[in-house]
Coordinates of C-alpha atoms in Angstrom, one line a residue:
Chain N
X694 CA -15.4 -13.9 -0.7
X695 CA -18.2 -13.4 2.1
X696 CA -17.0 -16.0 4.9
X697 CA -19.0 -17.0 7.8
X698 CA -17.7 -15.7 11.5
X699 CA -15.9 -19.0 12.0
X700 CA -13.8 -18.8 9.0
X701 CA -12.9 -15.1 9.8
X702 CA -12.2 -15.9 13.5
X703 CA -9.8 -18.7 12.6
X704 CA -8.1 -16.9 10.2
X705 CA -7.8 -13.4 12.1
X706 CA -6.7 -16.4 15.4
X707 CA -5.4 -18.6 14.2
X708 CA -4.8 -21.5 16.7
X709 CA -1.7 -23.3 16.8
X710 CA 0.5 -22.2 14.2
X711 CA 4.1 -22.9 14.5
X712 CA 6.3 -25.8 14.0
X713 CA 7.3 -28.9 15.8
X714 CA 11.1 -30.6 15.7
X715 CA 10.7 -33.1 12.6
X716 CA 13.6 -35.1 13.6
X717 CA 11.5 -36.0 16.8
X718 CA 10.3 -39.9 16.4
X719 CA 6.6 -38.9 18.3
X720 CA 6.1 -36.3 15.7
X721 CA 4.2 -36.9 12.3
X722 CA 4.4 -34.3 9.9
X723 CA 2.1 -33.9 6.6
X724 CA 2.5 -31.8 4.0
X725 CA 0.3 -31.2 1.1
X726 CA -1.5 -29.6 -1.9
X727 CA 1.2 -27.2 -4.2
X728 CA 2.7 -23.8 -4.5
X729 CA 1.0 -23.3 -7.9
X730 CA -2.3 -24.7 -6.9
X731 CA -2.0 -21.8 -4.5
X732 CA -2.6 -23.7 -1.6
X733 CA 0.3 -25.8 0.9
X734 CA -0.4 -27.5 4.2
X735 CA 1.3 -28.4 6.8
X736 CA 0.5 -29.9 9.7
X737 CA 2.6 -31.8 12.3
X738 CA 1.4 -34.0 15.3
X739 CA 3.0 -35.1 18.5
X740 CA 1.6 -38.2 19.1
X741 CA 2.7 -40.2 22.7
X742 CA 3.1 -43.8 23.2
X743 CA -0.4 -44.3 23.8
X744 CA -1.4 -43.4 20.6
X745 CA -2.6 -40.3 21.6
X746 CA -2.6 -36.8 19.9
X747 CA -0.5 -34.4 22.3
X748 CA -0.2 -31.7 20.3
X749 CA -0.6 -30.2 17.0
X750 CA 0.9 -27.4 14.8
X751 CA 0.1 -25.9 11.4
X752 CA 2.1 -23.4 8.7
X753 CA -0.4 -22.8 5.5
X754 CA 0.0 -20.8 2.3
X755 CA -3.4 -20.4 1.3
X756 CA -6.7 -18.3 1.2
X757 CA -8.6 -17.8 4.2
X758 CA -10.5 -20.5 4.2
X759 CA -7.5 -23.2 4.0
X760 CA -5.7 -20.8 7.4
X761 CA -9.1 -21.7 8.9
X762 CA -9.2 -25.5 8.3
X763 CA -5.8 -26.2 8.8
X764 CA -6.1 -23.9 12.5
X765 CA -9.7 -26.0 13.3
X766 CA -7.7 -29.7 12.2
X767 CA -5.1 -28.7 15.0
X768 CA -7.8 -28.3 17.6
X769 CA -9.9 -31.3 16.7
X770 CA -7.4 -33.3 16.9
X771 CA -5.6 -32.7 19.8
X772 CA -6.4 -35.3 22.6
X773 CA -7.6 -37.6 20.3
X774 CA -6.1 -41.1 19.5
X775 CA -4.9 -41.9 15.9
X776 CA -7.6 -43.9 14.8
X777 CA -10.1 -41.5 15.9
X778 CA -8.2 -38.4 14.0
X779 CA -8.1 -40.7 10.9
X780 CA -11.8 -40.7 10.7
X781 CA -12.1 -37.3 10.2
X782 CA -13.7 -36.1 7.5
X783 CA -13.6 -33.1 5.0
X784 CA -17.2 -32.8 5.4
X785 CA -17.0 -32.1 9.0
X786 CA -14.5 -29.5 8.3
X787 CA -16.8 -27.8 5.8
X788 CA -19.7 -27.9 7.9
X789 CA -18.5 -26.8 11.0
X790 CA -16.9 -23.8 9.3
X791 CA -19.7 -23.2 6.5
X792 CA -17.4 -23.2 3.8
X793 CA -19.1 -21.8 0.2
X794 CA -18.6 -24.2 -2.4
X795 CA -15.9 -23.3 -4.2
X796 CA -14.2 -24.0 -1.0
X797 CA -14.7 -27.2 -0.1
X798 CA -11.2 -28.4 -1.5
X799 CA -9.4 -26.5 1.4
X800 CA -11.3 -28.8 4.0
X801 CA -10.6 -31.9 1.4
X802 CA -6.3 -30.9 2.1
X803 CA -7.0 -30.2 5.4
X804 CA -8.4 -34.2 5.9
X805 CA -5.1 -35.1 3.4
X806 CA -3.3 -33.6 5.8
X807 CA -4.1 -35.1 8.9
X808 CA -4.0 -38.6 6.9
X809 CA -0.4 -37.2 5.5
X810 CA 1.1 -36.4 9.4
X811 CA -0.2 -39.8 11.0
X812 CA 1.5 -41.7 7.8
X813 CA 4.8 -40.1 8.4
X814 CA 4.2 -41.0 11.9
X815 CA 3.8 -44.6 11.0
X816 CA 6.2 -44.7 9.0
X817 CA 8.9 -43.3 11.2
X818 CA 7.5 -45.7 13.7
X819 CA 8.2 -48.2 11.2
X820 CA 4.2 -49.6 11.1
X821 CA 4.1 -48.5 7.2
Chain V
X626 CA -3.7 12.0 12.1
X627 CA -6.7 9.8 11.4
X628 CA -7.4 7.8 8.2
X629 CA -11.0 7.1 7.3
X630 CA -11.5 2.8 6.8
X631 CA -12.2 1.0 4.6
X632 CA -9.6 3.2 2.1
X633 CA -10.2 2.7 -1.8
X634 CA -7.0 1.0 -3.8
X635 CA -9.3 -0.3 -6.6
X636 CA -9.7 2.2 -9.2
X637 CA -9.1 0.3 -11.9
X638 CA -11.7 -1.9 -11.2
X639 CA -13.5 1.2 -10.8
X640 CA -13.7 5.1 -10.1
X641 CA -16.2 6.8 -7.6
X642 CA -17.9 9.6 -9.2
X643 CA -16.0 13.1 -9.0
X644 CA -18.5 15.9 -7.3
X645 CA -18.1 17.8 -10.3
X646 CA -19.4 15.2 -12.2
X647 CA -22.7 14.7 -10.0
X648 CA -23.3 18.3 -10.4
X649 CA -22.9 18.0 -13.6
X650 CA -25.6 15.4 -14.1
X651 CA -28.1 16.3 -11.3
X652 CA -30.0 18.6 -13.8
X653 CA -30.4 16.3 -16.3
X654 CA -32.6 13.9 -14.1
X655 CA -34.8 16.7 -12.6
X656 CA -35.4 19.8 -15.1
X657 CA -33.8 18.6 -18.0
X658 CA -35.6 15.2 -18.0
X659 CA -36.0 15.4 -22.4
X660 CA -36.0 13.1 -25.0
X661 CA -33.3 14.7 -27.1
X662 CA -34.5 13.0 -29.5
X663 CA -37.7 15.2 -29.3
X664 CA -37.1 17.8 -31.6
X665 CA -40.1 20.0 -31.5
X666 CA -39.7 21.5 -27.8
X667 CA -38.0 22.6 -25.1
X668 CA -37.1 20.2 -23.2
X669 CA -35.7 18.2 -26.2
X670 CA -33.4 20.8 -27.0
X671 CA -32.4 21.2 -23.8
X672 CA -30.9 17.3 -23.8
X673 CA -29.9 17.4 -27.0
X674 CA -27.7 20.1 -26.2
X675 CA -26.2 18.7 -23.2
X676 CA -25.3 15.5 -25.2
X677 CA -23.7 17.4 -28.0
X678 CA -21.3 19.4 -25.1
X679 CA -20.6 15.6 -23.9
X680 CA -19.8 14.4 -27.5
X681 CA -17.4 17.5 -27.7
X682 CA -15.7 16.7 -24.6
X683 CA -15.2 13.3 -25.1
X684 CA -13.8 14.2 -28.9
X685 CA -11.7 16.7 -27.3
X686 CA -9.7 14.0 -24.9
X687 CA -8.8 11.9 -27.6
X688 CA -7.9 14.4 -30.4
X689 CA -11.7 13.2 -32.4
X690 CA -13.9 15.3 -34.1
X691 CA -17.7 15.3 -32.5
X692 CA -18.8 13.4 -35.3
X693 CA -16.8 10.4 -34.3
X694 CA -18.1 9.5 -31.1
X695 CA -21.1 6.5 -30.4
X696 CA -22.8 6.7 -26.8
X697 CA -22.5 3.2 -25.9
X698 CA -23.8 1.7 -22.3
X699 CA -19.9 1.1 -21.3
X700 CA -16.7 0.0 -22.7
X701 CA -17.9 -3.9 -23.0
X702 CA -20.4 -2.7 -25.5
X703 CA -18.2 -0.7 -27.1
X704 CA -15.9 -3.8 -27.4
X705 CA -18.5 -6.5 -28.7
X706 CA -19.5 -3.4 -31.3
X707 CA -16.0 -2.7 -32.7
X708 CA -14.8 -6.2 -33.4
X709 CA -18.3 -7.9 -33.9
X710 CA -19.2 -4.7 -36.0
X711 CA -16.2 -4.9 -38.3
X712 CA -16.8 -8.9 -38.6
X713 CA -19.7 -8.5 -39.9
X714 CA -19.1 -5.5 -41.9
X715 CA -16.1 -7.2 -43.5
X716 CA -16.3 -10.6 -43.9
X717 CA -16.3 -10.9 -47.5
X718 CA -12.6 -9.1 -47.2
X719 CA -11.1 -12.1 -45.2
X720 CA -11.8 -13.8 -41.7
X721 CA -8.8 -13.0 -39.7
X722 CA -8.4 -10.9 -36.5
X723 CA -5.5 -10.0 -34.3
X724 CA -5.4 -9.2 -31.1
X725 CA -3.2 -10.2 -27.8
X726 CA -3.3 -12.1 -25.1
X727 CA -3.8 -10.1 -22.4
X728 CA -6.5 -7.8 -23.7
X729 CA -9.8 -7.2 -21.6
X730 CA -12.5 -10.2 -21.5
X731 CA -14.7 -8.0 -23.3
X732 CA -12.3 -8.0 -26.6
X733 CA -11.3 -11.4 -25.6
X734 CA -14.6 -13.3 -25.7
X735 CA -16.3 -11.3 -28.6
X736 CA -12.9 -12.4 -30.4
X737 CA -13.8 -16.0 -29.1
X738 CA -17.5 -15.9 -30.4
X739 CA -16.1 -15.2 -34.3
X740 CA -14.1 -18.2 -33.9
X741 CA -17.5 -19.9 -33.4
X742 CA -18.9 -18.5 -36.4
X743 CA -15.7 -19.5 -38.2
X744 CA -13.0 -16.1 -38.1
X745 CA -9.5 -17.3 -37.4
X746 CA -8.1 -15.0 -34.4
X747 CA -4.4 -14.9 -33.6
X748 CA -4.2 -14.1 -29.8
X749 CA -0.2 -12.8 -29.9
X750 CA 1.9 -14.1 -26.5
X751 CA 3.6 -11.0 -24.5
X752 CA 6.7 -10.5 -23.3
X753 CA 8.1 -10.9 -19.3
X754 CA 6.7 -6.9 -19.0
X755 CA 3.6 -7.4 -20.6
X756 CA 4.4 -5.7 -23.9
X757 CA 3.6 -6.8 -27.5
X758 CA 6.4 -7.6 -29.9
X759 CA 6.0 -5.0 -32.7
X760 CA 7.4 -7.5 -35.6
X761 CA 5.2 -10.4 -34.4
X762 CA 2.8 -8.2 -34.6
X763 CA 3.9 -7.1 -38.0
X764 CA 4.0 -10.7 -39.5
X765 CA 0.9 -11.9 -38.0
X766 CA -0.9 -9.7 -40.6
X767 CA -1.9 -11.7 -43.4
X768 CA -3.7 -10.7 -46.8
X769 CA -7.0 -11.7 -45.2
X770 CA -6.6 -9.8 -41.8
X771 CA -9.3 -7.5 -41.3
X772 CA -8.7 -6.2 -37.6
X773 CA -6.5 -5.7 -35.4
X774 CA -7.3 -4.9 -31.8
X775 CA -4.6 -4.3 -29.1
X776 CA -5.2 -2.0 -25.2
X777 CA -3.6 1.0 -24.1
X778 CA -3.2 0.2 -21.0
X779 CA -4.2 -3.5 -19.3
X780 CA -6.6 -3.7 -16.7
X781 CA -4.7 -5.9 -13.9
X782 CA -0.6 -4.7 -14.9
X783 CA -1.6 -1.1 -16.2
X784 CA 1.0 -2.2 -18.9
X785 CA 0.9 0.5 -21.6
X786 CA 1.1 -1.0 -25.6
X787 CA 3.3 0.8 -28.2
X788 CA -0.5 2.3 -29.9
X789 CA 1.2 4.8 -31.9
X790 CA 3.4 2.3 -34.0
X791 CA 0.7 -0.4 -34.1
X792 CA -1.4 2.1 -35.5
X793 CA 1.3 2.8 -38.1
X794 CA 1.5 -0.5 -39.6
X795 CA -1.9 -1.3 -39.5
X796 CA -2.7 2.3 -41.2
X797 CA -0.2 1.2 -43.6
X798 CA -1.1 -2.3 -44.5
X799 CA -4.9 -1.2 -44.5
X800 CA -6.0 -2.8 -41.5
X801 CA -8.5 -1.6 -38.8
X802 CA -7.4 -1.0 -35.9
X803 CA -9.4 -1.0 -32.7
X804 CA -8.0 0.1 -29.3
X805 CA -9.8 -0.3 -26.1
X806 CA -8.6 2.8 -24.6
X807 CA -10.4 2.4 -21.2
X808 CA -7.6 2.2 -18.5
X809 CA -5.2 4.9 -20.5
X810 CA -7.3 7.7 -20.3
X811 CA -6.3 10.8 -18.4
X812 CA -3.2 8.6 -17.5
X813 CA -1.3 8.9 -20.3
X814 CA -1.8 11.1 -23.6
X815 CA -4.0 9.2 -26.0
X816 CA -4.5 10.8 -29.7
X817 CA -6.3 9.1 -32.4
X818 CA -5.2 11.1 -35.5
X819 CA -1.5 10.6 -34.5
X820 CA -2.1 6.9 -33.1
X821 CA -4.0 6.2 -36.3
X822 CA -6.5 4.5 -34.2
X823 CA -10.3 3.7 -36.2
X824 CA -12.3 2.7 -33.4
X825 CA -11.1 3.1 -29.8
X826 CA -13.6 2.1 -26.4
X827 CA -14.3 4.3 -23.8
X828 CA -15.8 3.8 -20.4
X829 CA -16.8 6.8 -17.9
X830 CA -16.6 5.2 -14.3
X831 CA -13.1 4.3 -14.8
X832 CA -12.3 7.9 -14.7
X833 CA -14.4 9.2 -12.2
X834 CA -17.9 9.0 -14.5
X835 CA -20.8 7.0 -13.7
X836 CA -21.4 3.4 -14.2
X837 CA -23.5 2.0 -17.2
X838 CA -22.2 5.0 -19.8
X839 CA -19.4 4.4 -22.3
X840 CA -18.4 5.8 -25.9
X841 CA -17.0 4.3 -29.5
X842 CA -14.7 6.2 -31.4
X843 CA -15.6 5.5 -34.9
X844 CA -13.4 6.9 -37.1
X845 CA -14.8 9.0 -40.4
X846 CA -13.5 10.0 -43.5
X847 CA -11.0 7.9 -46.0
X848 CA -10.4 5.4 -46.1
X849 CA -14.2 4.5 -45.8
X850 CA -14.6 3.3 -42.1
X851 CA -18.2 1.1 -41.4
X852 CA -19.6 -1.3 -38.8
X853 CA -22.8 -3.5 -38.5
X854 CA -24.9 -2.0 -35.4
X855 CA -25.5 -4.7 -32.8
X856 CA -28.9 -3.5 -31.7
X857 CA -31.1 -2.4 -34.2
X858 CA -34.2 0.1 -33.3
X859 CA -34.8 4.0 -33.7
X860 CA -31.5 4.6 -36.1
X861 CA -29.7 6.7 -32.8
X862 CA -25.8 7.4 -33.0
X863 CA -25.5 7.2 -37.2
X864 CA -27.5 4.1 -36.8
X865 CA -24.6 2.3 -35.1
X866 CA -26.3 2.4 -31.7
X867 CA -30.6 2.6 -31.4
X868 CA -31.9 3.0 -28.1
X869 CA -33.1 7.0 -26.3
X870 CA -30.1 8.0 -25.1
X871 CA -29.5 9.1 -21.4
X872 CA -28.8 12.1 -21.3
X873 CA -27.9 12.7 -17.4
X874 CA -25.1 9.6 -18.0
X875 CA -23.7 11.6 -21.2
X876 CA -23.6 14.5 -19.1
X877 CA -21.2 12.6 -16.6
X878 CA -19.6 11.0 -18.9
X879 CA -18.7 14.2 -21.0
X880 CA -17.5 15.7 -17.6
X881 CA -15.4 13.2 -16.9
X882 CA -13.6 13.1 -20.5
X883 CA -12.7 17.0 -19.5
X884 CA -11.2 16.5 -16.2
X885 CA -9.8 13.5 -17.6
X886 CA -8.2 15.8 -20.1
X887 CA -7.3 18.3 -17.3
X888 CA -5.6 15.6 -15.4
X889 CA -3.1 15.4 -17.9
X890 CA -2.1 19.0 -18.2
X891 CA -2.4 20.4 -14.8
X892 CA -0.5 18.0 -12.6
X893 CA -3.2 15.6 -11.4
X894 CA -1.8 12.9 -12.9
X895 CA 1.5 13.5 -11.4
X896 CA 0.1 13.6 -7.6
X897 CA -1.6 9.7 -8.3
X898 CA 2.2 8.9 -9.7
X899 CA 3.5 10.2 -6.5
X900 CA 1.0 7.9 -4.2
X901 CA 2.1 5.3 -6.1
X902 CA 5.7 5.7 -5.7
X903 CA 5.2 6.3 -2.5
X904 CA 3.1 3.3 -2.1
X905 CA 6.0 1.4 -3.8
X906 CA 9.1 2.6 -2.0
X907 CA 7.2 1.6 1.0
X908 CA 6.5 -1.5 0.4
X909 CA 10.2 -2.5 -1.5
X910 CA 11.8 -0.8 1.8
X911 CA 10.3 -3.2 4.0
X912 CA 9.8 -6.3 2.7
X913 CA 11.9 -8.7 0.9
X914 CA 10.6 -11.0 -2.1
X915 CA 8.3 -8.1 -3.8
X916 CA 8.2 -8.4 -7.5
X917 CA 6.6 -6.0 -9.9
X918 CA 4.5 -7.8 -12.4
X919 CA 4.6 -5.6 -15.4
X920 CA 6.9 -3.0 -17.1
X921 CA 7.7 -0.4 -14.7
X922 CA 8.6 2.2 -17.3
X923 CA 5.6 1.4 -19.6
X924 CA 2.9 1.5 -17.0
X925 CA 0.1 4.4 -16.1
X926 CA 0.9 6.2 -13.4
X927 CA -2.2 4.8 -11.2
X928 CA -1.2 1.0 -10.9
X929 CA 1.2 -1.4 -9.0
X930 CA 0.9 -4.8 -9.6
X931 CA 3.1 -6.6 -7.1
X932 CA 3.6 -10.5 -5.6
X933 CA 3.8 -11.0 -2.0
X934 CA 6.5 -14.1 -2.3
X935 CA 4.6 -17.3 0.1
X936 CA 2.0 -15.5 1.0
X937 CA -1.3 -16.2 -1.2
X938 CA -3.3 -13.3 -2.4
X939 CA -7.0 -13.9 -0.9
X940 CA -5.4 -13.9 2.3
X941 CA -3.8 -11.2 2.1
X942 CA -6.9 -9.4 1.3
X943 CA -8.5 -10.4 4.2
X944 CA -5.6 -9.6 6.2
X945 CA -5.5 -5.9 4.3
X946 CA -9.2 -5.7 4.4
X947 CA -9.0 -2.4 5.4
X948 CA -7.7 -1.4 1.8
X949 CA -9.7 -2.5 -1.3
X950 CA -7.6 -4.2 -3.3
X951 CA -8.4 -6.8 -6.2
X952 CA -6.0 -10.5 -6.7
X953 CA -4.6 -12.3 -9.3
X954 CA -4.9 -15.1 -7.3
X955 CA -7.4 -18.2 -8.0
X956 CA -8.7 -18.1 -4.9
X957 CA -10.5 -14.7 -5.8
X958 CA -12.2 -15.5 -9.1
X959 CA -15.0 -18.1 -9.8
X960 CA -12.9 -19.9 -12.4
X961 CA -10.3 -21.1 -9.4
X962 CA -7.5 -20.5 -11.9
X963 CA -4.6 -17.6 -11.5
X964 CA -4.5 -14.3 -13.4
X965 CA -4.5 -15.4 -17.2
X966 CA -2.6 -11.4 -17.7
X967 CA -0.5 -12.4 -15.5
X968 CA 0.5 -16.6 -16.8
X969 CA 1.0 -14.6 -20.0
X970 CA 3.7 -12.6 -18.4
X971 CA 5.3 -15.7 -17.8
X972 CA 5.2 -15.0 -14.0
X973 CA 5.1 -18.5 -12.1
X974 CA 1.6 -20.0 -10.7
X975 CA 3.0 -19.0 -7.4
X976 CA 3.4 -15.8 -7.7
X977 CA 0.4 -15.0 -9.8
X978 CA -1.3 -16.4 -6.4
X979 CA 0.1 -13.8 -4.3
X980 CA -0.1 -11.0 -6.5
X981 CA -2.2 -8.1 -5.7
X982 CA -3.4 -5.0 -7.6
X983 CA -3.4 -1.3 -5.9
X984 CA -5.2 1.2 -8.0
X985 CA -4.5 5.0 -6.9
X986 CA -6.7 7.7 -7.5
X987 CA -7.5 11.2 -7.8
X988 CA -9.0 11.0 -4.4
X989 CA -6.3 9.1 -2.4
X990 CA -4.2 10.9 0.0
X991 CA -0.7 10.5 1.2
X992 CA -1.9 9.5 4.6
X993 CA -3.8 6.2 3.0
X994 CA -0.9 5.4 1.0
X995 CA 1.3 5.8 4.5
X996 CA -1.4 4.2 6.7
X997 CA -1.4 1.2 4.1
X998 CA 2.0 0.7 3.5
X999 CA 2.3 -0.2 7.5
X1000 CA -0.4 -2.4 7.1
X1001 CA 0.6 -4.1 3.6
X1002 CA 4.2 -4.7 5.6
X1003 CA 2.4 -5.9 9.2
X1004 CA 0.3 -9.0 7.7
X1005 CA 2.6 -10.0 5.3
X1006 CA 5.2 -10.5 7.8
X1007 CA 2.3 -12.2 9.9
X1008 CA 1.3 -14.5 6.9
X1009 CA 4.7 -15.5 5.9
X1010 CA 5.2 -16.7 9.7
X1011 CA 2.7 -18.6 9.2
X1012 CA 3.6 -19.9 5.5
X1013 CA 5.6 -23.1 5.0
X1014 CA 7.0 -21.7 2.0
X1015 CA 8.7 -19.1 3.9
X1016 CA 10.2 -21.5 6.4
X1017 CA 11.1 -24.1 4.0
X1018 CA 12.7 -21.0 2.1
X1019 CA 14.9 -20.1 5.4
X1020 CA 15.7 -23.4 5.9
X1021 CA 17.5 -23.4 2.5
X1022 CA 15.3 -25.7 0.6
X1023 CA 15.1 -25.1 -3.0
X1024 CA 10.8 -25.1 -3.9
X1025 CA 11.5 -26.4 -7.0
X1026 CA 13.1 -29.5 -5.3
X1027 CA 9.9 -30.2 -3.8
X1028 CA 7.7 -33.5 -4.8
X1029 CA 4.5 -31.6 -4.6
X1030 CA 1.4 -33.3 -4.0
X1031 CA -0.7 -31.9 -7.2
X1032 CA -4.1 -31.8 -6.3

C-alpha cells in the first residue's frame, strides 16, 4: 500500500501509545472493531472535571493506516472539551492523513473510538 | 558486515532473472532476431533451433519427451488452457471437474467460468496442513468426471500435494489429470511419467526465468490425450497455441528449466532449505506465539508461512519494509478479506491477519536471513507493545470472551 508521509510518520512515531489505569473514574476507555476484521482500537481518555481532554492513549492491532489514525485521534483530542472531541469526524481523519480508499474504514473506528471512550466515561460518571 | 536494503523474501511471488539466464537470452534479441517459423533462411533456423534446445530442457526437468511441451505466455495461460481445453474437448463425456480449494486463482477462476457455462466443479476442503485427503479425493470422482486438477506445491503455504498417488487413481479411473506445477519446480523432484500427470503448468520467472514465458505439458500417446486451443491463428505448438513464438523468452525459459534441474542434484536446493531453517530457528527462538501455517514436512524447501500472534500483517510489512515480504492479511489485497489458502487451513481470521510469507532464494545469503531475523524479532516486539491483543493477553483475558464490536 503506497501511504502518504503522514501516514508513514504516525506509524514509524507513533504518538501516545500506552495505557491509562481503567479503574480511574476520569478515564474513558473505548475499544472497538474485531480481531478477525483484522483491526482493534483502543483508545482511553483522561478527562478532568471541567470536561476537558487531559490526556490520551492508544494500543491498535491493525495496518498502518489504523496505527496512524488511532496515534492522530490522541493528539486532536487532547485539550479539547468532550463535546468538541464528539464532533470529530472520520472525514477529518481521512483527509488530514490522505488515506486511499480502501482505507477509509480505519479513520471510520478511529471516530468509533473516540465516541466509544467518552461513553464509558459517561457512563462511569453515571450521565448514561 | 554490511547487508544491501531493501533484501528480497518474495520469490514465490516471483524470481529475479539468473545471469546465466540473461546471457542466455541476450543473443536472441540482437543477432538471432528470426521468425522460427521462417523456414527458408538463416535466421529462422537459427530461432528455431534455440527453441527446440528450450523444449528439450524444459522436457528434461519433468521427465517429458520434447514433443510434449506448449510455449505458453506464463503459467495462467497454461492454467485457463488445461482445464478450459479439456472442457471443451470433453464435454460430451460428462461435465464434472475436481479440483481443491486452495489451488492458484488461475485454476480457480477458469474452474469458476465452467460453472457459468454449466460444468459442476467440486472444490475439495484441505486439512489443518494444507493437504488433500486422498479418499475424498478418490470418492469425489464420479462416472461423469472428466478432470481433475490439484498443485504441487501452493503459492502462499508451499504445501506440497501427494501428485504421485493422485495421479494413480485418476490414471486408473481414466481421468485427466492436470497439475499446475509452477511453485514445485527445482524444489522438489517432479516426474510426469511416474506422477502420471497429462497436462502440468509451467512458469519461468518463478525459477529465475523471465516474466511473460510459460509452458504446458501435454501429454502424448495412449490413451488419446486432446485439448481445444484457446487462441486460434497460425496453427503454432500442434495447433494448441497460434501466435510467433519468442524466441529470446524460450531461450530463458529453457535455461531456467536446466538450472532448475541442477538445483536439485547439486545441492542448491539444500543451501535455500538451510536459509530457511535458519530463518525459522530465528524467529521461533525469539519470539513467542509463531505458528507455522502449513505442513512443515510437506513443504518446498524455499517457503515459511508464519503468524505473528496480535500483530496484523500490513503492519508488519511496513515495520519490516526493509525485507519484501507478501501477507495473508486483508489489509494487503484489494478484496479486504484474509488469505482464502489460509481460511481453508482452518487457521482463525486472526491469525490469517498476521501471517506473512518469506520466500528464499537461490540468491539470498545467510547474512540477509541473519540481518532479517533481528529485524522480524525488533518490530514485532514493537508492534505487540503497541497491540491491545497483547496486553489483554498478559492480563489473562481469554479473546474469545471478548464482545467484539463486528464492524
Amino acid at each position: 500500500m503506497a501511504y502518504s508521509d503522514k501516514v508513514v510518520n504516525h506509524y514509524e512515531n507513533p504518538q501516545n501509545v500506552g495505557s491509562l489505569d481503567k479503574n480511574d473514574p476520569q478515564v474513558g476507555t473505548g475499544l472497538v472493531g474485531a480481531p478477525a476484521c483484522g483491526d482493534v482500537m483502543k483508545l482511553q481518555l483522561k478527562i478532568n472535571d471541567d470536561g476537558i481532554i487531559e490526556d490520551a492513549k492508544f494500543k491498535t492491532f491493525g495496518c498502518g493506516s489504523a496505527i496512524a489514525s488511532s496515534s492522530l485521534v490522541t493528539t486532536m483530542v487532547k485539550g479539547k472539551t468532550i463535546e468538541e472531541a464528539e464532533k470529530i469526524e472520520n472525514s477529518l481523519i481521512a483527509e488530514e492523513l490522505a488515506l486511499p480508499p480502501v482505507k477509509i474504514h480505519c479513520s471510520v473506528l478511529a471516530e468509533d473510538a473516540i465516541k466509544a471512550a467518552i461513553a464509558d466515561y459517561r457512563k462511569k460518571r453515571g450521565e448514561a | 558486515m554490511s547487508v544491501k536494503l531493501p533484501i528480497y523474501f518474495d520469490n514465490q511471488a516471483t524470481t529475479p532473472v539468473d545471469p546465466r539466464v540473461l546471457d542466455a537470452m541476450m543473443p536472441y534479441l540482437t543477432e538471432h532476431f528470426g521468425n522460427p517459423a521462417s523456414r527458408n533462411h538463416a535466421f529462422g533456423w537459427a530461432a528455431k533451433e534455440a527453441v527446440e534446445i528450450a523444449r528439450e530442457q524444459v522436457a528434461a526437468l519433468i521427465g517429458a519427451s520434447p514433443k510434449e511441451i506448449i510455449f505458453t505466455s506464463g503459467a495462467t495461460e497454461s492454467d485457463n488452457l488445461a482445464i478450459k481445453g479439456v472442457a471443451r474437448q470433453y464435454e460430451s463425456r460428462g461435465k464434472h471437474i475436481i479440483t481443491v480449494q486452495t489451488e492458484h486463482k488461475a485454476v480457480l477462476d477458469s474452474c469458476h467460468a465452467l460453472e457459468r457455462d454449466g460444468w459442476e466443479v467440486t472444490f475439495l476442503p484441505v486439512d489443518r496442513e494444507g493437504l488433500v485427503d486422498i479418499d475424498q479425493l478418490r470418492d469425489a470422482i464420479r462416472d461423469d468426471t472428466v478432470l481433475v486438477s490439484v498443485m504441487l506445491a501452493n503459492n502462499e503455504i508451499g504445501v506440497v500435494q501427494p501428485i504421485r498417488e493422485i495421479g494413480a487413481i485418476c490414471r486408473e479411473r481414466g481421468v485427466i489429470f492436470h497439475c499446475d506445477a509452477v511453485q514445485g519446480l527445482g524444489k522438489v523432484p517432479f516426474d510426469v511419467v511416474e506422477d502420471h500427470v497429462d497436462l502440468a503448468s509451467i512458469s519461468a520467472h518463478k525459477m529465475y526465468g523471465p516474466k511473460g514465458i510459460g509452458a504446458l505439458y501435454v501429454r502424448r500417446g495412449r490413451p488419446r490425450l486432446r485439448l481445444r486451443p484457446l487462441i486460434d491463428g497460425g496453427g503454432h505448438e500442434r495447433g494448441l497455441r497460434s501466435g510467433t513464438l519468442a524466441t529470446h523468452q524460450i531461450v530463458g525459459l529453457g535455461k531456467a528449466a536446466e538450472l532448475a534441474a541442477e538445483d536439485l542434484v547439486n545441492g542448491g536446493i539444500d543451501k535455500v532449505r538451510a536459509l530457511r531453517d535458519r530463518l525459522w530457528d530465528g524467529i521461533r527462538e525469539n519470539l513467542d506465539e509463531v505458528y507455522l501455517n502449513g505442513s512443515w514436512e510437506h513443504r518446498i524447501p524455499n517457503n515459511l508461512n508464519v503468524s505473528f500472534a496480535y500483530v496484523e500483517g500490513e503492519a508488519m510489512m511496513m515495520g519490516i519494509k526493509d525485507i519484501a515480504c507478501s501477507s495473508g492479511s486483508a489489509c494487503t489485497s484489494a478484496s479486504l478479506e484474509p488469505s482464502y489458502v489460509l481460511r481453508a487451513l482452518g487457521v482463525g481470521a486472526e491469525l490469517a491477519h498476521s501471517s506473512i510469507r518469506f520466500g528464499l532464494g537461490r540468491f539470498n545469503t545467510e547474512e540477509e536471513v541473519d540481518h532479517a531475523i533481528g529485524l522480524i524479532v525488533e518490530k514485532v516486539r514493537w508492534l505487540r507493545e503497541m497491540s491491545p491483543l497483547y496486553e489483554m493477553v498478559k492480563e489473562g483475558i481469554d479473546l474469545s470472551s471478548v464482545q467484539w464490536s463486528a464492524h
